[in-house]
Short mmCIF file of C-alpha atoms in Angstrom, two decimals:
data_model
loop_
_atom_site.label_atom_id
_atom_site.label_comp_id
_atom_site.label_asym_id
_atom_site.label_seq_id
_atom_site.Cartn_x
_atom_site.Cartn_y
_atom_site.Cartn_z
CA MET A 1 -36.59 13.50 -0.29
CA THR A 2 -36.05 13.69 -3.80
CA LEU A 3 -35.29 16.80 -5.63
CA ASP A 4 -37.26 15.96 -8.66
CA ALA A 5 -37.55 18.68 -10.49
CA CYS A 6 -34.58 20.93 -9.02
CA PHE A 7 -32.27 18.31 -9.35
CA ASP A 8 -31.18 19.91 -13.21
CA ASP A 9 -30.05 23.20 -12.04
CA VAL A 10 -28.40 21.53 -8.73
CA LEU A 11 -26.73 19.65 -9.87
CA ALA A 12 -25.40 22.10 -12.77
CA ALA A 13 -24.48 24.73 -9.93
CA ALA A 14 -22.60 21.57 -8.00
CA GLN A 15 -20.33 20.98 -11.36
CA THR A 16 -19.17 24.61 -11.29
CA GLY A 17 -18.11 24.04 -7.34
CA ALA A 18 -21.83 26.08 -6.07
CA SER A 19 -21.23 25.61 -2.51
CA TRP A 20 -24.98 25.72 -1.36
CA ALA A 21 -26.00 23.09 -4.16
CA LEU A 22 -23.04 20.93 -3.04
CA THR A 23 -24.81 21.55 0.22
CA GLU A 24 -28.45 20.35 -1.11
CA LEU A 25 -26.72 17.10 -3.40
CA TYR A 26 -25.44 16.40 0.47
CA ARG A 27 -28.11 16.04 2.22
CA ASP A 28 -30.41 14.88 -0.51
CA VAL A 29 -28.45 12.04 -0.80
CA HIS A 30 -25.88 11.28 2.19
CA PRO A 31 -28.25 9.81 4.89
CA SER A 32 -29.06 7.37 2.57
CA VAL A 33 -25.49 6.71 1.44
CA LEU A 34 -24.56 6.25 5.42
CA ARG A 35 -27.48 4.23 6.16
CA TYR A 36 -25.93 2.06 3.56
CA LEU A 37 -21.94 1.93 4.46
CA ARG A 38 -22.76 1.84 8.08
CA SER A 39 -24.99 -1.07 7.45
CA GLN A 40 -22.19 -3.29 5.68
CA GLU A 41 -18.90 -1.70 7.99
CA PRO A 42 -20.87 -0.56 11.18
CA VAL A 43 -17.40 1.11 12.27
CA ASP A 44 -16.25 2.80 9.09
CA GLY A 45 -19.03 3.81 7.28
CA GLU A 46 -18.52 7.27 8.36
CA ASP A 47 -15.00 7.43 6.90
CA VAL A 48 -16.05 5.98 3.60
CA ALA A 49 -18.85 7.77 3.19
CA SER A 50 -16.32 11.18 3.34
CA GLN A 51 -13.59 9.26 1.03
CA VAL A 52 -16.97 9.13 -1.39
CA TRP A 53 -18.29 12.50 -1.52
CA ILE A 54 -14.45 13.63 -2.53
CA ASP A 55 -14.56 11.07 -5.13
CA VAL A 56 -18.23 12.13 -6.44
CA ALA A 57 -17.00 16.38 -5.90
CA ARG A 58 -13.89 15.24 -8.11
CA SER A 59 -15.89 13.46 -11.02
CA LEU A 60 -18.85 15.48 -10.88
CA PRO A 61 -18.43 17.95 -13.38
CA ARG A 62 -18.41 15.13 -15.80
CA PHE A 63 -21.23 13.59 -14.79
CA THR A 64 -24.14 13.35 -17.35
CA GLY A 65 -27.71 12.62 -16.07
CA GLY A 66 -30.97 12.05 -13.85
CA GLU A 67 -31.30 12.24 -10.32
CA ASP A 68 -31.91 8.39 -10.68
CA ASP A 69 -28.29 8.11 -12.57
CA PHE A 70 -26.75 10.00 -9.87
CA ARG A 71 -27.58 8.13 -6.46
CA ARG A 72 -27.01 4.98 -8.61
CA TRP A 73 -23.58 6.60 -9.44
CA ILE A 74 -23.19 7.31 -6.28
CA PHE A 75 -23.76 3.68 -4.58
CA THR A 76 -21.48 1.85 -6.51
CA ILE A 77 -19.09 4.87 -5.51
CA ALA A 78 -19.34 3.97 -2.28
CA ARG A 79 -19.98 0.19 -2.88
CA ARG A 80 -16.19 -0.17 -4.68
CA ARG A 81 -15.11 2.07 -1.38
CA LEU A 82 -16.00 -0.46 0.65
CA ILE A 83 -14.50 -3.28 -1.31
CA ASP A 84 -11.22 -0.72 -0.78
CA VAL A 85 -11.31 -1.08 2.90
CA ARG A 86 -11.89 -4.60 2.80
CA ARG A 87 -9.17 -5.26 1.02
CA SER A 88 -6.97 -2.99 3.05
CA ARG A 89 -8.41 -4.01 5.47
CA ALA A 90 -7.75 -8.16 4.92
CA ARG A 91 -4.17 -6.83 3.49
CA ARG A 92 -3.46 -5.17 7.42
CA CYS A 93 -5.10 -8.90 8.97
CA VAL A 94 -7.15 -6.66 11.21
CA GLU A 95 -9.79 -8.15 13.51
CA PRO A 96 -12.76 -8.18 13.17
CA ILE A 97 -15.39 -6.19 15.64
CA ASP A 98 -18.37 -7.81 17.27
CA PRO A 99 -21.48 -6.69 15.76
CA SER A 100 -22.96 -5.74 18.41
CA ASP A 101 -20.49 -3.14 19.52
CA GLN A 102 -20.78 -1.73 16.25
CA ALA A 103 -24.15 -1.10 16.48
CA ALA A 104 -24.19 0.71 19.50
CA GLU A 105 -21.00 2.84 18.21
CA TYR A 106 -23.24 4.55 15.89
CA GLU A 107 -26.47 4.12 17.94
CA SER A 108 -26.82 7.99 18.95
CA THR A 109 -30.68 8.48 18.06
CA ASP A 110 -32.70 8.57 21.74
CA ALA A 111 -35.61 6.67 19.91
CA ASP A 112 -38.11 8.33 22.46
CA ALA A 113 -37.03 12.29 21.45
CA ASP A 114 -37.71 11.33 18.01
CA PRO A 115 -40.48 11.52 16.82
CA ALA A 116 -40.63 9.57 13.27
CA THR A 117 -40.18 6.78 15.14
CA THR A 118 -43.77 6.66 16.24
CA VAL A 119 -44.55 4.84 13.01
CA THR A 120 -41.49 1.97 13.36
CA ASP A 121 -43.24 0.92 17.38
CA GLY A 122 -39.73 3.04 18.36
CA ILE A 123 -37.18 1.52 16.49
CA THR A 124 -34.65 3.61 14.68
CA THR A 125 -32.51 4.06 11.82
CA ALA A 126 -29.88 2.75 13.81
CA ASP A 127 -32.16 -0.34 15.71
CA ALA A 128 -32.98 -1.60 12.17
CA ILE A 129 -29.51 -1.94 10.21
CA ALA A 130 -28.31 -3.33 13.39
CA GLN A 131 -31.62 -6.24 13.42
CA LEU A 132 -30.94 -6.82 9.96
CA ARG A 133 -26.92 -7.20 10.35
CA ALA A 134 -27.54 -9.64 12.85
CA MET A 135 -30.25 -11.06 11.09
CA LEU A 136 -29.13 -11.92 7.49
CA PRO A 137 -26.64 -13.15 5.39
CA PRO A 138 -24.33 -9.80 4.11
CA ASP A 139 -25.57 -10.53 0.57
CA GLN A 140 -29.08 -10.42 1.73
CA ALA A 141 -28.80 -7.11 3.89
CA GLU A 142 -26.55 -5.34 1.14
CA ALA A 143 -29.72 -5.97 -1.46
CA LEU A 144 -32.58 -5.01 1.37
CA VAL A 145 -31.15 -2.24 2.43
CA LEU A 146 -29.92 -0.88 -1.25
CA ARG A 147 -33.34 -1.74 -2.63
CA VAL A 148 -34.66 0.72 0.71
CA VAL A 149 -32.54 3.00 1.37
CA SER A 150 -31.91 4.10 -1.92
CA GLY A 151 -35.22 4.40 -3.30
CA LEU A 152 -33.64 3.05 -6.71
CA ASP A 153 -35.34 -0.63 -8.58
CA VAL A 154 -34.20 -3.54 -8.58
CA ALA A 155 -32.50 -3.06 -12.03
CA GLN A 156 -30.00 -0.55 -10.86
CA VAL A 157 -29.42 -1.63 -7.50
CA ALA A 158 -28.70 -5.26 -10.04
CA SER A 159 -25.93 -2.31 -11.29
CA ILE A 160 -25.33 -1.64 -7.95
CA MET A 161 -24.54 -4.90 -7.22
CA GLY A 162 -22.76 -6.35 -10.30
CA LYS A 163 -25.30 -8.99 -10.35
CA GLN A 164 -28.41 -10.10 -12.50
CA ALA A 165 -31.81 -8.17 -11.38
CA GLY A 166 -33.32 -12.04 -10.97
CA THR A 167 -30.67 -12.85 -8.91
CA VAL A 168 -31.26 -9.44 -6.38
CA ARG A 169 -35.06 -9.93 -6.28
CA VAL A 170 -34.57 -13.64 -4.98
CA LEU A 171 -31.87 -12.79 -2.26
CA GLN A 172 -34.48 -9.35 -1.06
CA HIS A 173 -37.61 -11.90 -1.46
CA ARG A 174 -35.31 -14.39 0.87
CA ALA A 175 -34.29 -11.42 3.78
CA ILE A 176 -37.98 -10.56 4.07
CA ARG A 177 -39.51 -14.13 4.24
CA ARG A 178 -36.37 -14.53 6.92
CA LEU A 179 -37.03 -11.27 8.54
CA SER A 180 -41.04 -12.39 8.94
CA ALA A 181 -40.45 -15.70 10.53
CA ALA A 182 -37.86 -14.89 12.68
CA GLY A 183 -39.56 -12.15 14.67
CA TRP A 184 -36.63 -9.46 14.38
CA ARG A 185 -39.06 -7.57 17.72
CA TRP A 186 -36.89 -10.66 19.71
CA MET A 187 -33.15 -9.21 19.25
CA VAL A 188 -34.65 -5.43 19.72
CA THR A 189 -36.35 -5.83 23.20
CA ASN A 190 -33.21 -8.45 24.29
CA MET B 1 -23.58 -20.83 8.24
CA THR B 2 -26.91 -21.56 7.57
CA PHE B 3 -30.18 -19.19 7.50
CA ARG B 4 -33.39 -20.77 7.86
CA GLY B 5 -35.63 -20.15 4.99
CA ASP B 6 -33.11 -20.22 2.64
CA SER B 7 -33.93 -23.98 1.67
CA PRO B 8 -36.70 -23.99 -0.97
CA PHE B 9 -38.67 -26.58 1.12
CA GLU B 10 -39.71 -23.97 3.53
CA MET B 11 -40.64 -21.67 1.40
CA ASP B 12 -44.25 -20.32 2.52
CA PRO B 13 -46.44 -20.81 -1.21
CA GLU B 14 -48.58 -18.61 0.25
CA PHE B 15 -45.43 -15.85 0.41
CA ASP B 16 -46.80 -12.69 -1.53
CA LEU B 17 -43.82 -11.54 -4.17
CA ARG B 18 -46.00 -8.56 -5.47
CA LEU B 19 -46.96 -7.26 -1.53
CA ALA B 20 -43.01 -8.12 -1.37
CA GLU B 21 -42.32 -6.01 -3.92
CA ARG B 22 -44.53 -2.96 -2.90
CA LEU B 23 -42.97 -3.36 0.65
CA LEU B 24 -39.25 -2.60 -0.73
CA ASP B 25 -41.25 -0.09 -2.76
CA GLY B 26 -42.57 1.74 0.01
CA ARG B 27 -45.67 1.70 -1.22
CA LEU B 28 -46.76 -0.68 1.96
CA ASP B 29 -47.07 1.47 4.94
CA ALA B 30 -46.63 -0.34 8.32
CA ALA B 31 -50.02 -0.14 9.06
CA ASP B 32 -51.52 -1.43 6.17
CA ALA B 33 -49.43 -4.33 6.38
CA PRO B 34 -51.01 -7.98 6.94
CA ALA B 35 -50.01 -9.11 10.03
CA GLU B 36 -46.74 -11.64 9.07
CA LEU B 37 -45.10 -8.25 7.34
CA SER B 38 -46.00 -5.67 9.96
CA ASP B 39 -42.78 -6.40 11.47
CA VAL B 40 -40.26 -6.41 8.76
CA ALA B 41 -42.82 -2.70 7.52
CA ARG B 42 -41.77 -1.22 10.27
CA LEU B 43 -38.07 -3.07 10.51
CA VAL B 44 -38.53 -1.18 6.41
CA THR B 45 -39.74 1.71 7.54
CA ALA B 46 -37.06 2.46 10.47
CA LEU B 47 -34.70 2.57 7.47
CA ARG B 48 -36.35 5.65 5.41
CA LEU B 49 -36.82 7.45 8.32
CA PRO B 50 -35.96 11.86 7.91
CA ALA B 51 -32.41 12.50 8.32
CA THR B 52 -31.38 12.63 11.54
CA ASP B 53 -28.84 15.22 12.95
CA GLU B 54 -25.94 12.55 13.62
CA GLU B 55 -26.12 11.88 9.83
CA LEU B 56 -25.39 14.98 9.09
CA ALA B 57 -23.28 16.07 11.26
CA GLY B 58 -20.23 16.29 8.93
CA GLN B 59 -22.33 18.35 6.50
CA ASP B 60 -19.95 22.00 6.54
CA ALA B 61 -16.92 19.79 6.44
CA THR B 62 -17.41 17.37 3.52
CA VAL B 63 -19.13 19.86 1.37
CA ALA B 64 -15.96 22.82 1.88
CA ALA B 65 -13.94 19.23 0.37
CA MET B 66 -16.25 19.64 -2.14
CA VAL B 67 -15.27 22.56 -2.60
CA ASP B 68 -11.62 22.28 -2.95
CA ALA B 69 -12.12 19.03 -4.86
CA ILE B 70 -13.46 20.43 -7.87
CA GLY B 71 -11.89 23.73 -7.78
CA ALA B 72 -8.25 21.76 -7.58
CA PRO B 73 -6.61 21.66 -11.06
CA ALA B 74 -4.07 18.56 -10.33
CA PRO B 75 -6.33 15.64 -11.63
CA THR B 76 -8.08 17.57 -14.43
CA ALA B 77 -7.56 16.33 -17.56
CA ALA B 78 -5.81 18.89 -18.87
CA ARG B 79 -2.77 18.52 -16.78
CA ARG B 80 -2.43 14.40 -17.22
CA ALA B 81 -2.64 15.02 -20.61
CA ILE B 82 0.01 17.78 -20.70
CA GLY B 83 2.61 15.15 -18.51
CA THR B 84 1.01 12.36 -21.79
CA ARG B 85 2.37 14.87 -24.18
CA ARG B 86 5.76 16.07 -22.28
CA LEU B 87 6.29 11.92 -21.78
CA ARG B 88 5.23 11.44 -25.67
CA ARG B 89 8.07 14.01 -27.02
CA GLY B 90 10.79 12.29 -24.76
CA GLN B 91 9.96 9.19 -26.02
CA VAL B 92 10.12 9.70 -29.87
CA ALA B 93 13.35 11.79 -29.52
CA THR B 94 14.78 8.76 -27.73
CA LEU B 95 13.82 6.51 -30.70
CA ILE B 96 14.94 8.94 -33.19
CA ALA B 97 18.29 8.83 -31.61
CA ALA B 98 18.60 5.69 -31.15
CA GLY B 99 17.99 5.13 -34.69
CA THR B 100 20.38 7.55 -36.35
CA LEU B 101 22.64 5.68 -33.64
CA LEU B 102 21.96 2.54 -35.49
CA ALA B 103 21.59 3.41 -39.03
CA GLY B 104 24.80 5.16 -38.97
CA THR B 105 26.85 2.29 -37.50
CA GLY B 106 25.48 0.12 -40.04
CA LEU B 107 26.71 1.97 -42.60
CA ALA B 108 29.85 2.93 -41.52
CA ALA B 109 30.38 -1.13 -40.80
CA ALA B 110 28.88 -1.80 -44.12
CA ASP B 111 31.27 1.07 -45.69
CA SER B 112 28.84 2.65 -47.43
CA LEU B 113 29.56 6.07 -46.02
CA PRO B 114 31.03 9.08 -47.36
CA ALA B 115 34.48 9.43 -46.53
CA PRO B 116 35.12 12.54 -44.63
CA ALA B 117 32.44 10.36 -42.24
CA GLN B 118 33.35 6.70 -43.06
CA LYS B 119 36.81 8.27 -41.40
CA ALA B 120 34.94 9.88 -38.67
CA ALA B 121 33.20 6.65 -37.49
CA HIS B 122 36.15 4.88 -38.18
CA THR B 123 37.73 6.37 -35.50
CA VAL B 124 35.12 7.00 -32.89
CA LEU B 125 33.80 3.68 -32.75
CA GLY B 126 37.05 1.77 -32.50
CA LYS B 127 38.08 3.18 -29.94
CA VAL B 128 34.99 1.65 -28.20
CA GLY B 129 35.45 -1.49 -30.13
CA VAL B 130 33.46 -1.54 -33.12
CA PRO B 131 35.17 -2.46 -35.94
CA VAL B 132 34.56 -0.26 -38.90
CA PRO B 133 36.77 0.76 -42.46
CA GLY B 134 38.39 3.28 -42.03
CA ARG B 135 39.07 4.51 -46.13
CA GLY B 136 35.62 5.07 -46.53
CA HIS B 137 34.20 6.04 -49.71
CA SER B 138 34.18 9.07 -52.10
CA ALA B 139 30.59 10.56 -53.21
CA THR B 140 31.61 8.44 -56.77
CA THR B 141 32.23 5.30 -55.65
CA THR B 142 28.73 4.41 -54.98
CA GLY B 143 27.98 4.39 -58.22
CA VAL B 144 26.87 1.20 -58.95
CA GLY B 145 28.74 1.09 -62.56
CA PRO B 146 31.81 1.93 -64.03
CA SER B 147 30.67 5.06 -65.66
CA GLY B 148 31.05 7.50 -62.73
CA SER B 149 32.19 10.26 -63.87
CA ASN B 150 35.13 10.25 -62.03
CA GLY B 151 36.54 6.68 -63.42
CA THR B 152 35.38 5.03 -60.40
CA GLY B 153 34.14 1.79 -60.48
CA PRO B 154 31.54 -0.72 -58.33
CA GLN B 155 31.71 -1.13 -54.52
CA LEU B 156 33.62 -3.83 -53.48
CA PRO B 157 33.06 -6.34 -52.00
CA GLY B 158 29.96 -7.94 -54.37
CA PRO B 159 28.83 -9.95 -57.31
CA ALA B 160 31.50 -7.60 -59.33
CA LEU B 161 33.87 -8.55 -57.41
CA GLN B 162 33.99 -11.95 -58.41
CA GLY B 163 33.86 -10.53 -62.19
CA LEU B 164 36.44 -8.72 -61.65
CA CYS B 165 38.66 -11.48 -60.18
CA THR B 166 37.92 -14.06 -62.89
CA ALA B 167 38.29 -10.79 -65.71
CA ALA B 168 41.93 -10.28 -63.76
CA ALA B 169 42.75 -14.35 -63.80
CA HIS B 170 42.37 -14.43 -68.03
CA GLY B 171 42.97 -10.47 -68.85
CA GLU B 172 45.93 -9.61 -66.86
CA GLY B 173 48.11 -7.52 -68.91
CA SER B 174 46.49 -8.57 -72.11
CA VAL B 175 47.12 -6.25 -75.12
CA ASN B 176 43.37 -6.64 -75.37
CA GLY B 177 41.96 -5.53 -72.49
CA LYS B 178 42.29 -2.28 -70.89
CA ARG B 179 42.06 -3.32 -67.09
CA ASP B 180 44.33 -0.61 -66.03
CA ASP B 181 41.99 1.76 -67.51
CA THR B 182 39.05 0.47 -66.10
CA PRO B 183 38.32 2.15 -62.36
CA ALA B 184 36.94 -0.68 -61.25
CA PHE B 185 40.24 -2.43 -61.23
CA THR B 186 41.73 0.19 -60.04
CA ASN B 187 39.30 0.03 -57.15
CA LEU B 188 39.96 -4.06 -56.15
CA GLU B 189 44.18 -2.88 -56.45
CA SER B 190 43.71 -0.23 -54.09
CA ALA B 191 41.45 -2.00 -51.67
CA ALA B 192 43.35 -4.82 -51.23
CA ALA B 193 46.39 -2.74 -51.15
CA ASP B 194 44.84 -0.96 -48.47
CA CYS B 195 44.93 -4.08 -46.01
CA PRO B 196 46.43 -6.81 -46.86
CA THR B 197 45.27 -8.73 -44.27
CA THR B 198 41.99 -8.99 -46.52
CA THR B 199 44.07 -9.98 -49.13
CA THR B 200 42.10 -13.45 -49.64
CA SER B 201 38.79 -11.52 -49.15
CA ALA B 202 40.21 -8.76 -52.22
CA THR B 203 40.89 -12.18 -54.14
CA PRO B 204 38.77 -14.72 -53.99
CA ASP B 205 40.68 -16.93 -55.83
CA SER B 206 43.26 -17.02 -53.11
CA GLU B 207 41.64 -19.03 -51.08
CA HIS B 208 41.82 -21.98 -52.84
CA PRO B 209 45.04 -23.42 -51.93
CA ASN B 210 45.11 -24.23 -55.74
CA ASN B 211 44.82 -21.18 -57.74
CA GLY B 212 48.24 -19.10 -58.08
CA THR B 213 50.70 -20.83 -56.54
CA ASN B 214 52.08 -22.48 -59.54
CA ARG B 215 52.35 -20.08 -61.55
CA HIS B 216 54.56 -17.68 -62.49
CA GLU B 217 53.84 -14.08 -63.59
CA GLY B 218 53.55 -13.88 -67.70
CA GLU B 219 52.31 -17.60 -68.19
CA PRO B 220 48.71 -18.40 -68.90
CA PRO B 221 46.62 -20.78 -66.52
CA THR B 222 47.09 -23.95 -67.07
CA SER B 223 43.40 -24.56 -66.37
CA HIS B 224 40.00 -22.94 -67.18
CA SER B 225 39.11 -24.34 -63.56
CA ASP B 226 42.05 -22.59 -61.74
CA HIS B 227 41.19 -19.07 -62.98
CA THR B 228 37.31 -18.98 -62.39
CA VAL B 229 36.64 -17.75 -58.82
CA PRO B 230 32.82 -18.08 -58.82
CA THR B 231 33.40 -21.84 -58.21
CA VAL B 232 35.61 -21.03 -55.28
CA SER B 233 32.25 -18.94 -53.52
CA GLN B 234 30.30 -21.19 -54.40
CA GLY B 235 31.49 -24.14 -52.43
CA ASP B 236 33.39 -26.48 -54.66
CA ASP B 237 36.69 -25.65 -52.91
CA HIS B 238 36.67 -29.53 -51.66
CA GLN B 239 36.57 -30.23 -55.01
CA PHE B 240 40.25 -29.57 -55.06
CA GLY B 241 43.66 -31.31 -53.89
CA PRO B 242 45.72 -30.60 -51.40
CA PRO B 243 47.85 -27.44 -51.43
CA SER B 244 50.94 -28.02 -53.71
CA SER B 245 52.90 -25.10 -51.25
CA THR B 246 52.47 -23.64 -48.11
CA PRO B 247 50.02 -20.73 -46.94
CA ALA B 248 53.83 -18.49 -47.00
CA GLU B 249 54.40 -19.61 -50.25
CA THR B 250 51.61 -19.06 -51.55
CA ARG B 251 51.25 -15.07 -50.14
CA SER B 252 55.11 -14.90 -52.18
CA SER B 253 53.96 -16.06 -54.86
CA GLN B 254 51.17 -13.36 -55.46
CA SER B 255 51.75 -9.94 -56.26
CA GLY B 256 51.99 -6.71 -53.53
CA ASP B 257 48.48 -6.02 -54.50
CA GLY B 258 47.03 -8.66 -53.11
CA PHE B 259 45.58 -10.85 -56.01
CA SER B 260 47.77 -12.99 -57.86
CA HIS B 261 48.81 -11.79 -60.86
CA SER B 262 49.52 -15.22 -63.13
#
């Protein structure tokens, strides 16, 4: 879902603090940001997403650009907040959490009740994120999720990740090849 | 940690990169995907499912926080700029004050301030242990030449001092010279009189043990070298022999004005 032609008007209103416009931006981008953050930090993803939106609001009056620029900007902020969280955790020497527990923590969607999952054979977004985390190296999972959920092209994803476009493309292709060869369905059904 | 598929030897030459790009861009439905990518296509499609209620549960609270953040004046650039300007003003004022203090102290130490200011500096700085001459220069003493309107001469010490001393040695009491009428000599004598400990500095030739020790008032100098003050300041004093009299005798042979009258 994108705002397309409405984006400029919504952005202009949001920059003045209009609640309705901020809600539109939030509903448009937040699910993607949250999925990306949960694919990286399942437990802290929700909190990090809230911080991201506050940071966005503080700088929003000075933002200029189109919708793609806006999405890239938000995902860049989100990635930096992730790095901050990891550094803070490293300083506090917090024990890592079992990924399987993390997946169960935010898996609240009932696949049978969500008609959207019919095209995925009942696989929910939370299922997909859990499988990606379990089967892919972190950099491949991040490159794949960013590309898919953000709706941005390789060059923009590379900009967000601070990598070359060719590097990101290789990471994504390797991720697809691994998922294809490993049979991710086994982990879902077990 | 290694993963299957990372090795280039395991790469499938039949892997269709263009198909993979279509999959990533969302232009390949799971139903249309080839068999080897059908599972991956379903996984990618699941990542693109519409937002759930759970994902948007925090919408109201987050939007309210955003409205507050946009309206909050604290982090604005204008307020930061005001703080920066205040800081800069304080720094500039501190620098000016420090510079003025240093310059004033330097001028006072060089005895270059007007007499009232010099006396004040002498009093104030003397209390904190900084030695500063107290006599000071009147406004007329700053002139270089003897043509000052108030009859004052060149500053002391300086190159003119050596000339004065030499002239004093050669022409003291001479009928041709008008030494006592010149402000330069007046200053020289008064400087020596004010500070007895600086006698030697006021009369560089007195630094030399041989200078003025064996002469008596009214006697002509025995040799020209005895009165050539610049030779002393140029480091040639080692060419002279040992003193022929004690320092006390040297002082006693001098007049009370601080430099030797030969």
